[in-house]
Each structure stands twice: as C-alpha cells, then as structure tokens.
PDB file of C-alpha atoms in Angstrom:
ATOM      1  CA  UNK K  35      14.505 -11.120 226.990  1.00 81.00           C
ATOM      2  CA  UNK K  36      14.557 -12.345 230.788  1.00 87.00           C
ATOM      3  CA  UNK K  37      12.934 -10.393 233.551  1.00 90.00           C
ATOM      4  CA  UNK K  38      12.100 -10.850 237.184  1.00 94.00           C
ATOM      5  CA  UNK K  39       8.846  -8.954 238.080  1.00 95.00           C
ATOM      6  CA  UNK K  40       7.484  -9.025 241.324  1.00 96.00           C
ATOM      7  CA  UNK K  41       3.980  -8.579 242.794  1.00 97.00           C
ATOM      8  CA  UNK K  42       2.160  -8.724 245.548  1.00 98.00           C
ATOM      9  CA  UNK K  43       3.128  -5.381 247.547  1.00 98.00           C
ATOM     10  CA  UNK K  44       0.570  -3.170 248.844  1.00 98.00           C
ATOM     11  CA  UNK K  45      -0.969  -1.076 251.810  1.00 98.00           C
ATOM     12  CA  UNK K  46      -1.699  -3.060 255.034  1.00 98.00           C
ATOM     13  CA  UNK K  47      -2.229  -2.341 258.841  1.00 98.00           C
ATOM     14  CA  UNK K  48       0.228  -3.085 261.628  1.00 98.00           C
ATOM     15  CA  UNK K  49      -0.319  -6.978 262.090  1.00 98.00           C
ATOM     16  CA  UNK K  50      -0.914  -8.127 259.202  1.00 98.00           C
ATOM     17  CA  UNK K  51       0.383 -10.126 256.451  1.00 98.00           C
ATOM     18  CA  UNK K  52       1.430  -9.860 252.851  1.00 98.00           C
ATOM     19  CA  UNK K  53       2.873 -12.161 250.305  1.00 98.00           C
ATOM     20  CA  UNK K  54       5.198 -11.251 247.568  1.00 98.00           C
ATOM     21  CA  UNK K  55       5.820 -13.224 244.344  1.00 98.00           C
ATOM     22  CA  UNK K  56       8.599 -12.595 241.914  1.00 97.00           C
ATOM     23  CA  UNK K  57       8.474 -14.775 238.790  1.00 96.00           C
ATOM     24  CA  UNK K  58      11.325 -15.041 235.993  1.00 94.00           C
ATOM     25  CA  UNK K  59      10.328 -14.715 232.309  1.00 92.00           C
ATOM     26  CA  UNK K  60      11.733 -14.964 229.134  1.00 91.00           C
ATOM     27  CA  UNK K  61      14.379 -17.291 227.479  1.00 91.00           C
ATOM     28  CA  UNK K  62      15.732 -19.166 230.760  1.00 92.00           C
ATOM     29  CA  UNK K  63      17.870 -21.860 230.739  1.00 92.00           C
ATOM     30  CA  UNK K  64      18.454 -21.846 234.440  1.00 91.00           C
ATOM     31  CA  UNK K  65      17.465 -19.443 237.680  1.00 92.00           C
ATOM     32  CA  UNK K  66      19.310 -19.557 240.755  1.00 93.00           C
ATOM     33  CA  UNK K  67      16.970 -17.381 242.840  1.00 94.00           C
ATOM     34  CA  UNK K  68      19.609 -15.637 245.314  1.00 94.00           C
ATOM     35  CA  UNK K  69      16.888 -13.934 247.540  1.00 96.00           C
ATOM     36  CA  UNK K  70      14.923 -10.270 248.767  1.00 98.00           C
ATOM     37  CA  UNK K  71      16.242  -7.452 249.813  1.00 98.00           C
ATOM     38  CA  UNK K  72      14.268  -4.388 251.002  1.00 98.00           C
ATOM     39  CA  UNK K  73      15.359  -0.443 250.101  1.00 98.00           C
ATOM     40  CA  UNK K  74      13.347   1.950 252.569  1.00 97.00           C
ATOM     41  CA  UNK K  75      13.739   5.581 252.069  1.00 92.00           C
ATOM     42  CA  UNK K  76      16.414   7.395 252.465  1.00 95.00           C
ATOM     43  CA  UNK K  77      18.654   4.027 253.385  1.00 97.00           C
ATOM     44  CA  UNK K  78      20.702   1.424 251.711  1.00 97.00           C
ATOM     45  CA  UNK K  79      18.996  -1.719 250.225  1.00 97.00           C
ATOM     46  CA  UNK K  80      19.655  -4.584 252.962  1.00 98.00           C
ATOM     47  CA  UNK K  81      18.766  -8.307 252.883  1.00 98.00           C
ATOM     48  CA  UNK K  82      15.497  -9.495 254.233  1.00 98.00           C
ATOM     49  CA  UNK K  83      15.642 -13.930 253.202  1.00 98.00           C
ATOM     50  CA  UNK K  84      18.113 -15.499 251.235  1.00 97.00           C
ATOM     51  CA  UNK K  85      18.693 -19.027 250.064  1.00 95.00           C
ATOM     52  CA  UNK K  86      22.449 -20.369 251.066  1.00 92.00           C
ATOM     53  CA  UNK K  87      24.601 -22.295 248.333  1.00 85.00           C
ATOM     54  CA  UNK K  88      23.593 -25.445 250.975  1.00 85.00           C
ATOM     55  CA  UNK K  89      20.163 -25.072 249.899  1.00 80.00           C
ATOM     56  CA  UNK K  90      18.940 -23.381 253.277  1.00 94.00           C
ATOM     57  CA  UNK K  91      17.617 -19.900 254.723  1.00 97.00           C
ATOM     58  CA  UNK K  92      18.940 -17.098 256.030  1.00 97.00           C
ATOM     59  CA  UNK K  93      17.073 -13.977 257.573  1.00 98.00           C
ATOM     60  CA  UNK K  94      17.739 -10.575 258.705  1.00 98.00           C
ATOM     61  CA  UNK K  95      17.112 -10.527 262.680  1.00 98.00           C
ATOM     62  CA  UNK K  96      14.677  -8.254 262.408  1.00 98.00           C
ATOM     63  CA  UNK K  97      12.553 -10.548 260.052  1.00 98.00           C
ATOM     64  CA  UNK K  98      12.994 -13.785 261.465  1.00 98.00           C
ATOM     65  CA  UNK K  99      10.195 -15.709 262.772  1.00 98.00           C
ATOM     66  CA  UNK K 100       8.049 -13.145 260.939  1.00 98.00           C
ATOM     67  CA  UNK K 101       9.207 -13.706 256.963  1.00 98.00           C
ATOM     68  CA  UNK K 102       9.466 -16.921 254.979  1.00 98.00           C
ATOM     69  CA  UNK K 103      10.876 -17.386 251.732  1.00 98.00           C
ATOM     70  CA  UNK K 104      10.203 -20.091 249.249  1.00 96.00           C
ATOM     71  CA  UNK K 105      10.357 -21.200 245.908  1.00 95.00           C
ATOM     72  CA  UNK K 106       8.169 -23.269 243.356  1.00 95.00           C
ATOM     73  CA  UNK K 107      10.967 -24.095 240.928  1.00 91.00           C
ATOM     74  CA  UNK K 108       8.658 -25.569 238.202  1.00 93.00           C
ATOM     75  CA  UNK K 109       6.734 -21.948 238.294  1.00 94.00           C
ATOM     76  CA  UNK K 110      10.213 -19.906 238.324  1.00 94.00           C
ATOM     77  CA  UNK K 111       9.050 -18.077 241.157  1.00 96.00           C
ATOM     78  CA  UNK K 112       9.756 -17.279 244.799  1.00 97.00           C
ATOM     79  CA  UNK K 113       7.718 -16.131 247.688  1.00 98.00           C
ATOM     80  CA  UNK K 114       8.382 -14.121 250.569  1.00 98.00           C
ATOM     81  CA  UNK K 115       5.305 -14.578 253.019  1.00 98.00           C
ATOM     82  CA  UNK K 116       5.657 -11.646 255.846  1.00 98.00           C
ATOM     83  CA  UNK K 117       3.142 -11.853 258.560  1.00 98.00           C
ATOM     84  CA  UNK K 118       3.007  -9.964 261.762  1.00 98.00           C
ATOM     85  CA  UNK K 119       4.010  -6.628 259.574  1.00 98.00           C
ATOM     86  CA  UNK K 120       5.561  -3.877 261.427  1.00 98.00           C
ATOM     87  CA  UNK K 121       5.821  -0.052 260.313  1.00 97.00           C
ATOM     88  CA  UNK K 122       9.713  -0.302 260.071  1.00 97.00           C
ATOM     89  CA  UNK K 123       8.981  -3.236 257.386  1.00 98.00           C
ATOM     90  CA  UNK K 124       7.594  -0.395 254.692  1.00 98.00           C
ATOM     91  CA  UNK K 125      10.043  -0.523 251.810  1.00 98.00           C
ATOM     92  CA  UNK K 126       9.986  -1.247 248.115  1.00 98.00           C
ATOM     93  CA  UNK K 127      11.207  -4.808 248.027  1.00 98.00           C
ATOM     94  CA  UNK K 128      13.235  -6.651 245.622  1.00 98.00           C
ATOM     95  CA  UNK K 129      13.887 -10.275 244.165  1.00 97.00           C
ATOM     96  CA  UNK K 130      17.769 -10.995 243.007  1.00 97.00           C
ATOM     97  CA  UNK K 131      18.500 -14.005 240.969  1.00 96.00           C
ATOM     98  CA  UNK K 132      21.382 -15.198 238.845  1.00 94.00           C
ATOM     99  CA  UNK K 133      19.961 -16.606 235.376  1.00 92.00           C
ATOM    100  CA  UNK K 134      21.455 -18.714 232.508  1.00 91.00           C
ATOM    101  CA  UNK K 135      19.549 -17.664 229.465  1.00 90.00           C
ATOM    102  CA  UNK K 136      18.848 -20.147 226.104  1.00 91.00           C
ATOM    103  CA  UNK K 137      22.199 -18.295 224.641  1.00 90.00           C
ATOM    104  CA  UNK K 138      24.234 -19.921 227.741  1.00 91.00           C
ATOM    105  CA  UNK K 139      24.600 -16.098 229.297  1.00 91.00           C
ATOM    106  CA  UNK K 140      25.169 -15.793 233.020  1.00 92.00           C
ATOM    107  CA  UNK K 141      23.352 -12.484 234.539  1.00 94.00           C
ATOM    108  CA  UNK K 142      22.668 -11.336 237.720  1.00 95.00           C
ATOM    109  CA  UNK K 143      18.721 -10.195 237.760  1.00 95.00           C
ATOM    110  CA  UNK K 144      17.032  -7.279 239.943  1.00 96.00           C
ATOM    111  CA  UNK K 145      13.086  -7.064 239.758  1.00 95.00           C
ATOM    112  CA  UNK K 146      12.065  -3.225 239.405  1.00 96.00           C
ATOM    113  CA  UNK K 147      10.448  -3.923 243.024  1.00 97.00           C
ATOM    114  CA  UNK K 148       6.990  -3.939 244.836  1.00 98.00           C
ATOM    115  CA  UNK K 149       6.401  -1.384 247.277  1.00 98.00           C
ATOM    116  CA  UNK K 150       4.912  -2.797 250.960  1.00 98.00           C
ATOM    117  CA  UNK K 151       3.863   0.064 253.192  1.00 98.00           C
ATOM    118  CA  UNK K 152       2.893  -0.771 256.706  1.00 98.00           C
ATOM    119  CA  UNK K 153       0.562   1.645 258.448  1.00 98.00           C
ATOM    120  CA  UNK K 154       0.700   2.052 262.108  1.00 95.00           C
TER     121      UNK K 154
END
C-alpha cells in the first residue's frame, strides 16, 4: 500500500518559520513529487510550490521569496520550508505526487494534510 503522509504543521507566531515534510511509503517503484497546495477554510485548495516537468520551481505570488520547496529523492520526501509566516498562510497543507507502484500502477497521491496555523 503507498501513502504520502506529511508532518511538520503546527501553531506558530507571525514571523516565524515552519517546515513541512511529506514522505512516500509503501511499494514504490517511482515518485514524481508534483508539489503543495494549501486548503484554508471556507476556500478552494490553491497551489503554494510546485516542481515544473523542466525540473524547476514555481510559487504562488503570495509565497514567493517566503516558501521553498525541495526534495531528497533517496528519502522519498519533499520539503516545503516557509519562513516569514503570515496569518493569511494558516491552512491545512497538502503534498501531491504521481507514483508508479512495484505492480507498474500509475496513481496520483494526496497526503491527508498537516494543518499550519499562523497567529497574529
């Protein structure tokens, strides 16, 4: 069974930082981690940092120069390091990922999400 779970989330003052982790599990043959996206209340889930099919970064403007994303492929895992966290950053946020598993099945992957609260 294959599973993205991510970690990291939590309670933190205006200013500060966070970093998320979302590691894939299970019988993988491949991971193409696609990216986060973010799902505040009472809105629709958005993109926060994605990796291109070039192999770079995109960011939501209202991220950038705040958020990195990055990957340690030999862990399965990606990172999204947020510093400088504002109030309108609280969300639960979620890894997406495309994975091959041992049986040669292509899925796309949602984490069940880590919530990040940012207090004012």
């Amino acid at each position: 069974q294959v599973q993205l779970v991510e970690s990291g989330g939590g309670l933190v003052q205006a200013g500060g930082s966070l970093r998320l982790s979302c590691a894939a599990s299970g019988s993988i043959f491949s991971i193409n981690f696609r990216g986060w996206y973010r799902q505040a209340p009472g809105k629709q889930r958005e993109l926060v940092a994605v990796f291109t099919s070039g192999g770079s970064t995109n960011y939501a403007d209202s991220v950038k120069g705040r958020f990195t994303i990055s990957r340690d492929n030999a862990k399965n895992t990606v990172y999204l390091q947020m510093n400088s966290l504002k109030p309108d950053d609280t969300a639960v946020y979620y890894c997406n990922a495309e994975l091959v598993s041992t049986d040669r099945i292509r899925r796309n992957y949602w984490g069940r999400g880590t919530q990040v609260t940012v207090s004012s």
